[in-house]
Short mmCIF file of C-alpha atoms in Angstrom, two decimals:
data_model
loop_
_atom_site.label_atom_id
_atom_site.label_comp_id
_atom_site.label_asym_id
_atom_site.label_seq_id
_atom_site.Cartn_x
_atom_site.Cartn_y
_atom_site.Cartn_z
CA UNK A 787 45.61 60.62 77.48
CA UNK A 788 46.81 62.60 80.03
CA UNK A 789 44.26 64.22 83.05
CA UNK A 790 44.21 67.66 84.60
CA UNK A 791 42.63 69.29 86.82
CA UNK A 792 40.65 72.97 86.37
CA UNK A 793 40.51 74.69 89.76
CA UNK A 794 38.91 78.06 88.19
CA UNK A 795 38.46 81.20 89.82
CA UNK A 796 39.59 81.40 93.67
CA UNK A 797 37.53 82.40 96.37
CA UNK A 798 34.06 81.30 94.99
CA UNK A 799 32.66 79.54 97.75
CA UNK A 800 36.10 77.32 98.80
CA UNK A 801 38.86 78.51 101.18
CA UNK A 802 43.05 78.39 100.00
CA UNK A 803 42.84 75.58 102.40
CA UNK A 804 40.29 73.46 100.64
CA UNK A 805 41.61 74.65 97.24
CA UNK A 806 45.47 73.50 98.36
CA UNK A 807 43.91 70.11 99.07
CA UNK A 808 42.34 69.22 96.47
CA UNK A 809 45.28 70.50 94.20
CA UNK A 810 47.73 67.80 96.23
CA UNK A 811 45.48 65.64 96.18
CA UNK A 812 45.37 65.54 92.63
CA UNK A 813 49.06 65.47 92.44
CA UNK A 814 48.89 62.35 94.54
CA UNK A 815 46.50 60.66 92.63
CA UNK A 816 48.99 61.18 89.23
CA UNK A 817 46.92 64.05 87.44
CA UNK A 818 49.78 65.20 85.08
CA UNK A 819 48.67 68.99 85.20
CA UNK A 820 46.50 71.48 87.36
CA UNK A 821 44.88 74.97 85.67
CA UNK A 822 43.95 78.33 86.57
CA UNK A 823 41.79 80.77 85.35
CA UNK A 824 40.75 84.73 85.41
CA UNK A 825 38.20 86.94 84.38
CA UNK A 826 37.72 89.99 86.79
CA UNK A 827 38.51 88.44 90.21
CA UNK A 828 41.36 86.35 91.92
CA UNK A 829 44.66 86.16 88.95
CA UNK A 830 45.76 83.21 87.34
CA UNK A 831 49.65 84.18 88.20
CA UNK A 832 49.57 84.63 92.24
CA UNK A 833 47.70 81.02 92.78
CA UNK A 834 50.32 79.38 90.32
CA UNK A 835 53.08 80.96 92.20
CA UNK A 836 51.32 80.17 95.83
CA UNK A 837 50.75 76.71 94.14
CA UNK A 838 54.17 75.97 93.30
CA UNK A 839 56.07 76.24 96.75
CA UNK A 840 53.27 73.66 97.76
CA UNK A 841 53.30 71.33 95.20
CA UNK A 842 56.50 68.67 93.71
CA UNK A 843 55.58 67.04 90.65
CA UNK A 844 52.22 68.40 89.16
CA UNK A 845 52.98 70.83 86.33
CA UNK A 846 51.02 74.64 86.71
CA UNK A 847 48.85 75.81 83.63
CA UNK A 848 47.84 78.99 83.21
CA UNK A 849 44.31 78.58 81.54
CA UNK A 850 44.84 81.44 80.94
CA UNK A 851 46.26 84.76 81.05
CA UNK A 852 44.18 87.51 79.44
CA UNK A 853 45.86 88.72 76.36
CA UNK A 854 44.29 92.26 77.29
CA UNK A 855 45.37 92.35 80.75
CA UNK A 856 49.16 92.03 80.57
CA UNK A 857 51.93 93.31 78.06
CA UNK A 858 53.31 90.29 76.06
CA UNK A 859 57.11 90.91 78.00
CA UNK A 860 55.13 91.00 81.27
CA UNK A 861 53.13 87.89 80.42
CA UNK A 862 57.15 86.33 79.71
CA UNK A 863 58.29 87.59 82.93
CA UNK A 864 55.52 85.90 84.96
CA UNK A 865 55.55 82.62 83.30
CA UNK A 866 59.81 82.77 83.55
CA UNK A 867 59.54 83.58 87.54
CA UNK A 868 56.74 80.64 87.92
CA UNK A 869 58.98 78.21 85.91
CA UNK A 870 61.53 79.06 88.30
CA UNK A 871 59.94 78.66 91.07
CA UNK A 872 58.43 75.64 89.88
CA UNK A 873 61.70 73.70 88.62
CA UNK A 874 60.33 73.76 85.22
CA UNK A 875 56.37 73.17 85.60
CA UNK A 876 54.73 75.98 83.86
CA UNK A 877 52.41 75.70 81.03
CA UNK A 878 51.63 78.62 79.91
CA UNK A 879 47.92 79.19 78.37
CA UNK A 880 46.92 82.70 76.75
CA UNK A 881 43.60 83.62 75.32
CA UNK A 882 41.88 86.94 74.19
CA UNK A 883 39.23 86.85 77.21
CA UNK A 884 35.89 88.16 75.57
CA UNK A 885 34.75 92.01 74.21
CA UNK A 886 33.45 92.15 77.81
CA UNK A 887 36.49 92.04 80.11
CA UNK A 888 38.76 93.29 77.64
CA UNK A 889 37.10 96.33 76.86
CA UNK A 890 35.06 96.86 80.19
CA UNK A 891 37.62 95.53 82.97
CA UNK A 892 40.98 96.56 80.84
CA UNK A 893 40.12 99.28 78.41
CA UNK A 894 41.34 97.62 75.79
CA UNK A 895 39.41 97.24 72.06
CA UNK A 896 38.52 93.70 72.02
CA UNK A 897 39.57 93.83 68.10
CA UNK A 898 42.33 92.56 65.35
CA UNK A 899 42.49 89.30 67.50
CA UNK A 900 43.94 87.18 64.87
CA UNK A 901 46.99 90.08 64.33
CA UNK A 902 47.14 91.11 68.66
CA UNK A 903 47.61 87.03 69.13
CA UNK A 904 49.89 86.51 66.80
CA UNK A 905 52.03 89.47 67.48
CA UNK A 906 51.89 88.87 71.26
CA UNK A 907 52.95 85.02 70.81
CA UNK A 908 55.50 85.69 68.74
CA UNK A 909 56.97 88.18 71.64
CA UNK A 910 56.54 86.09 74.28
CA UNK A 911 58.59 83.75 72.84
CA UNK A 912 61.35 86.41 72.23
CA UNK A 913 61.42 87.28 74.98
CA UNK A 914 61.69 83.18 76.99
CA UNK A 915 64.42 82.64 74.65
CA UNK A 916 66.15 85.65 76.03
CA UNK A 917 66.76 87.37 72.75
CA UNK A 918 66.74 91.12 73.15
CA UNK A 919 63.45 92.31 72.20
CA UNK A 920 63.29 94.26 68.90
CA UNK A 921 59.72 93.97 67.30
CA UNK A 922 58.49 95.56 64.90
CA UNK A 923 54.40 94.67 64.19
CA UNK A 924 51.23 95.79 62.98
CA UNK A 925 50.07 96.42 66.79
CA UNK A 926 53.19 95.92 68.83
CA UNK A 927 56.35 98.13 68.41
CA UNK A 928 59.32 96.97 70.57
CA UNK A 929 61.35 98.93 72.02
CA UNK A 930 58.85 102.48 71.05
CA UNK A 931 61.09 104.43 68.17
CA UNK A 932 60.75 108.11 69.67
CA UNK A 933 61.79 107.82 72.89
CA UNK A 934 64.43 106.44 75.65
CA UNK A 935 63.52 102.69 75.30
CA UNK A 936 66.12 100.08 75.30
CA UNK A 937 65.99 96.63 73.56
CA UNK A 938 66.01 94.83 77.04
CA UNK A 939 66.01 91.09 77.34
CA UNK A 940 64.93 88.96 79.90
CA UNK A 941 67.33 89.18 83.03
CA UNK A 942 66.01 85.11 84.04
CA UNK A 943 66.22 82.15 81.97
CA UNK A 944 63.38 79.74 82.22
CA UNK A 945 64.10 76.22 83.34
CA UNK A 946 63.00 74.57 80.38
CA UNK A 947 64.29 75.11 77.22
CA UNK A 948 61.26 75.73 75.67
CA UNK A 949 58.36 76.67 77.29
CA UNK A 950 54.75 75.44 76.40
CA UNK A 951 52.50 78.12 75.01
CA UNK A 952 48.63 76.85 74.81
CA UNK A 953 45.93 79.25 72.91
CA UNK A 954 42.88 79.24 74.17
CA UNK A 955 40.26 79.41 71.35
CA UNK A 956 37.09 78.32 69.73
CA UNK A 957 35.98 80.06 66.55
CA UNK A 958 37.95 78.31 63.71
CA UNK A 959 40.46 80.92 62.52
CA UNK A 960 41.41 81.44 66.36
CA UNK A 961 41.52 77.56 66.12
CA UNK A 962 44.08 77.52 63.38
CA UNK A 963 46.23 79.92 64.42
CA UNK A 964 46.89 78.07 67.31
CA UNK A 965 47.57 74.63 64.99
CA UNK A 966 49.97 77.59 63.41
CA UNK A 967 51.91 79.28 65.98
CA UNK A 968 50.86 77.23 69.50
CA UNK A 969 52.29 74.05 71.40
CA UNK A 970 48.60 73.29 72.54
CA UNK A 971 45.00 73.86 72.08
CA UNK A 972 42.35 74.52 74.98
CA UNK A 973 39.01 74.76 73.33
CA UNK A 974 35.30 74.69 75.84
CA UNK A 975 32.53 72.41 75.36
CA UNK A 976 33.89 70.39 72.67
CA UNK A 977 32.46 67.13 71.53
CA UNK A 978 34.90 64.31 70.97
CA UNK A 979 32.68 63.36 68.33
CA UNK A 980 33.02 66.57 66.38
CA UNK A 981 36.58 66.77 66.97
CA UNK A 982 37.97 65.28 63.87
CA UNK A 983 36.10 68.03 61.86
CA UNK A 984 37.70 70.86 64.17
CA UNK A 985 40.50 69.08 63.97
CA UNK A 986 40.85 70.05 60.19
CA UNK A 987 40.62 73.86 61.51
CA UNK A 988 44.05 73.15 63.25
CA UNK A 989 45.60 71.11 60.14
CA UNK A 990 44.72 73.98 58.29
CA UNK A 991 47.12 76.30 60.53
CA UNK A 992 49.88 73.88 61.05
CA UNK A 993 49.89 73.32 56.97
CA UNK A 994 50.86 77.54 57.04
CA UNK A 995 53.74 76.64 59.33
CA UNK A 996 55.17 73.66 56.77
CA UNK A 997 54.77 71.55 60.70
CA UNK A 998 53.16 68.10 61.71
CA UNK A 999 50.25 68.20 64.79
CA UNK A 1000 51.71 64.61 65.35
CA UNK A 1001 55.40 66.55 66.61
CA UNK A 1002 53.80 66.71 70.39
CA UNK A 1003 51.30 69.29 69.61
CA UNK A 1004 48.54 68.98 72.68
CA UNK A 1005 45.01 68.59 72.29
CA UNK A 1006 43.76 70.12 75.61
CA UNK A 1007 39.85 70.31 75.83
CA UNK A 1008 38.39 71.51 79.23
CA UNK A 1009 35.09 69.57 80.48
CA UNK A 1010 32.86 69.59 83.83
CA UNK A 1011 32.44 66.38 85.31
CA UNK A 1012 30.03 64.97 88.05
CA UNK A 1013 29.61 61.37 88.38
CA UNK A 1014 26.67 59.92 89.76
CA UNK A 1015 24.14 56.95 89.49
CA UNK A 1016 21.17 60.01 89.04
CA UNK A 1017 21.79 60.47 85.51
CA UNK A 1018 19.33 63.89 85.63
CA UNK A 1019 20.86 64.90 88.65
CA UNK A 1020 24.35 64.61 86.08
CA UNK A 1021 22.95 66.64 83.64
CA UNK A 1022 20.98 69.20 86.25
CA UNK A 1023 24.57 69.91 87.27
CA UNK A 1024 26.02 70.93 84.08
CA UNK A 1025 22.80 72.94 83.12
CA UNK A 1026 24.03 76.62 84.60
CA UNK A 1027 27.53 76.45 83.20
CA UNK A 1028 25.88 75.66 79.71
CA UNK A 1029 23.58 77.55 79.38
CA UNK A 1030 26.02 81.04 80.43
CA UNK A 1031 28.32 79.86 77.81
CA UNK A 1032 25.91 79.36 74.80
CA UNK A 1033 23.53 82.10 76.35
CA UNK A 1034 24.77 84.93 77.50
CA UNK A 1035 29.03 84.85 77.24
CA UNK A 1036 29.18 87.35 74.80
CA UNK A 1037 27.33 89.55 73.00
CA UNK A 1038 24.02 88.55 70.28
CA UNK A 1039 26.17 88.68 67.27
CA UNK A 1040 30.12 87.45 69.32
CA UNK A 1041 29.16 84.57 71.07
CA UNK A 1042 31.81 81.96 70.07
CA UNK A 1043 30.13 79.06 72.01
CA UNK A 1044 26.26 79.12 70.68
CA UNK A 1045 28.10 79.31 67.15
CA UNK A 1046 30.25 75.99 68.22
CA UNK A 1047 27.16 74.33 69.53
CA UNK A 1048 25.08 75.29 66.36
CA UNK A 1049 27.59 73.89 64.78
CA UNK A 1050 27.09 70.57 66.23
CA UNK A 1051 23.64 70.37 64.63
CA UNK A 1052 22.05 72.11 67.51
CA UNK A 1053 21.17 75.65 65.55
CA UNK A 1054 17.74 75.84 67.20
CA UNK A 1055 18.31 74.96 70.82
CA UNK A 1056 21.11 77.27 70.99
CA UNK A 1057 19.42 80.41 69.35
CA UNK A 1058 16.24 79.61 71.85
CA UNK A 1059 18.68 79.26 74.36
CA UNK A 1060 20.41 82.56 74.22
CA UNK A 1061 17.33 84.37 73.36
CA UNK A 1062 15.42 83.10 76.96
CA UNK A 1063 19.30 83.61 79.00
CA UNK A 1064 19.06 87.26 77.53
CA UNK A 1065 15.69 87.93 78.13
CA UNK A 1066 17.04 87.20 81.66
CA UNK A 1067 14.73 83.98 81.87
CA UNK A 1068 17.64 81.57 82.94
CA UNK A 1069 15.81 79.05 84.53
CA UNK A 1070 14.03 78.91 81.13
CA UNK A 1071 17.40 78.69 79.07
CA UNK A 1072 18.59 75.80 81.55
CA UNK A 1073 15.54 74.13 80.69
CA UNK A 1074 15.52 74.31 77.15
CA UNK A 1075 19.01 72.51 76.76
CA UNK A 1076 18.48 69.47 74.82
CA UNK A 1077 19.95 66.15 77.03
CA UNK A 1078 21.74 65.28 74.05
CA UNK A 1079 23.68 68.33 74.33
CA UNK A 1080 24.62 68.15 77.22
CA UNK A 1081 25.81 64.83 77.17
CA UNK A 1082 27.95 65.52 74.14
CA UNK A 1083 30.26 67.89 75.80
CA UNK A 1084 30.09 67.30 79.74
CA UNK A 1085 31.12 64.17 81.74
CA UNK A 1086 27.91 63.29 83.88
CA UNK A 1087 26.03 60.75 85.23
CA UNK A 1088 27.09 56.41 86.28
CA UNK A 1089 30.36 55.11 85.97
CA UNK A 1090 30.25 53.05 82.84
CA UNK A 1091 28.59 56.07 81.06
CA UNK A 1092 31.68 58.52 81.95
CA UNK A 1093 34.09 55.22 81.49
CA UNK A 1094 32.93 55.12 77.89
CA UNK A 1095 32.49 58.49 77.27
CA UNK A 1096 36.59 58.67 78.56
CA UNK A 1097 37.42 56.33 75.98
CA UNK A 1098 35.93 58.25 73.09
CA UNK A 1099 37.74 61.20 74.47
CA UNK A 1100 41.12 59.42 74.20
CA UNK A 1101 40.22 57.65 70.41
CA UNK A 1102 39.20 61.27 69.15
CA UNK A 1103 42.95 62.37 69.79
CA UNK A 1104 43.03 64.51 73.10
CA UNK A 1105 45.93 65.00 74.65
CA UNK A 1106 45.21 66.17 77.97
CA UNK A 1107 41.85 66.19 79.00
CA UNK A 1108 41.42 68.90 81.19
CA UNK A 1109 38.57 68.02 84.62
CA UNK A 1110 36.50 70.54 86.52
CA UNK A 1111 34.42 68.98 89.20
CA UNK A 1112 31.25 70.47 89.25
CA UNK A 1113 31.21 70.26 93.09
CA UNK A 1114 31.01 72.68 95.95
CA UNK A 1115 32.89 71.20 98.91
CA UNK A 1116 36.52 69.76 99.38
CA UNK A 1117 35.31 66.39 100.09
CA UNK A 1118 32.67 66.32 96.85
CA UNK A 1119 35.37 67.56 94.84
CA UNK A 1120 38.44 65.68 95.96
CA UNK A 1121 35.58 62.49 95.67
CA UNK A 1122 34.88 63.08 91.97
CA UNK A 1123 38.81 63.63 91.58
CA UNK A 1124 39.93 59.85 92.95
CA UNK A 1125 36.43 58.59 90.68
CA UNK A 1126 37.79 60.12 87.52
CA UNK A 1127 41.00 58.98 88.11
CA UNK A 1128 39.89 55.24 88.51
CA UNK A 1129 38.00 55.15 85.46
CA UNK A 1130 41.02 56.74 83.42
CA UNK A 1131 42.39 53.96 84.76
CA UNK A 1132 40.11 51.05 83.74
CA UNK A 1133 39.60 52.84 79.99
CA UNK A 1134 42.85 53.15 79.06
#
């Protein structure tokens, strides 16, 4: 099992400088990837790009590029120029964002995602391979029939032959489209333990394509981290992230996340929880997640807890395990960094 690294969203609360060190040091301590994200703030593509004239070995993920926010042949563009600039590091995550963003921040319909994703994968990987795009879809028409438009095709070829595409997703037709049409899988707030069961989502998918999950398809699960001999201090930690995910991202009736955690036997917790986080009593909602919970899908509290808990991670089948420190300073974060990466170490 493989580690990376989740640096999120830039310029909340630590400086390019403390963000650039804790990326290299990652790189020195052998993390195999780091990750980026966006919502309606700093872009996942400029810190890659910044990231990769500073960096050697570590590969670059995307986690992710907004489906909504960029054309599929400008999403193939930006992953090709990173690759370049990279020598051949880019992993390239894509993921639908939520009705929110997409609709609010980009004007776009935050609907047909099964169809848009499929379509805009497909394309994407038209366009990396340098054929000359001609597509013809449901939702994307390539070049447009009534007008000047060429059938262009990439002017750069990407170092590597073939490029890594990861799908972000949760819900379990999302989930097996990307065991149908995806190199990788980054689901949030997963529990090892469940994971043979969603597991079966992504069989499902790959069994469309007549292909094999063994054939190096990565299981990429994100999950916060923060190591420390407290054990309620651990899980204190983890509470805000939580409970905004199976609270409040999302609407009442399209929240992915409270359906995942219901899903994991938790059905009343998470409808209490949502109903207090959008009442706006968050303090409340924080509360009123069950320990259990959050021990199931966060890495928190002593040593030989996370040590095990690393172990079941690697058993269940992930790939790459994806770290975010939930810390606020270079030193805390770089600190729970070199930690994780020792007890990788001693549970492998």
């Amino acid at each position: 099992m493989k580690l990376g690294v989740h640096i999120g969203y830039w310029g909340l609360g630590l400086t390019s400088e403390d963000q650039l060190a804790i990326v290299q040091e990652a790189e020195r301590l052998g993390y195999d990837s780091i990750w980026t994200a966006e919502a309606y703030g700093s872009d996942a593509a400029t810190v890659l790009a910044w990231l990769a004239g500073q960096t050697s070995r570590i590969k670059l993920g995307a986690g992710i590029f907004q489906i909504p926010g960029r054309s599929p042949a400008m999403t193939a563009m930006t992953a090709a120029t990173i690759d370049q600039l990279s020598d051949g590091r880019m992993l390239l995550g894509v993921g639908t964002s939520g009705p929110q963003v997409s609709e609010g921040w980009h004007g776009v319909r935050f609907a047909h995602q099964l169809g848009r994703t499929r379509e805009y994968i497909e394309i994407i990987r038209k366009a990396l391979a340098r054929e000359r795009l001609e597509y013809a879809g449901e939702h994307f028409t390539l070049p447009l029939p009534d007008g000047p438009g060429k059938a262009l095709k990439l002017t750069i070829a990407p170092v590597q032959e073939r490029m890594p595409i990861y799908l972000a997703a949760i819900g379990p037709k999302n989930t097996a489209l990307a065991g149908e049409i995806a190199d990788g899988w980054m689901p949030t707030l997963v529990s090892p333990e469940h994971l043979p069961d969603l597991r079966a989502w992504l069989d499902e998918g790959a069994a469309r394509a007549g292909r094999s999950l063994d054939d190096g398809f990565d299981i990429a699960p994100t999950v916060n981290v923060f190591i420390s001999e407290d054990i309620e201090k651990g899980r204190d930690v983890m509470r805000p992230f939580i409970a905004l995910y199976v609270g409040g991202m999302g609407s009442r009736d399209k929240n992915f996340y409270n359906k995942l955690i219901q899903r994991y036997g938790f059905e009343d917790a998470a409808k209490t929880v949502q109903d207090l986080y959008l009442e706006g009593r968050r303090d409340e909602a924080m509360a009123a997640l069950p320990d259990e919970l959050i021990d199931l899908v966060s890495l928190n509290g002593p040593a030989d807890k996370v040590r095990d808990r690393l172990r079941v991670y690697r058993e269940a089948g992930v790939g790459t395990l994806g770290i975010t420190p939930m810390a606020w300073t270079r030193e805390e974060r770089i600190d729970q960094l070199q930690k994780i990466a020792q007890l990788a170490e001693e549970a492998a």
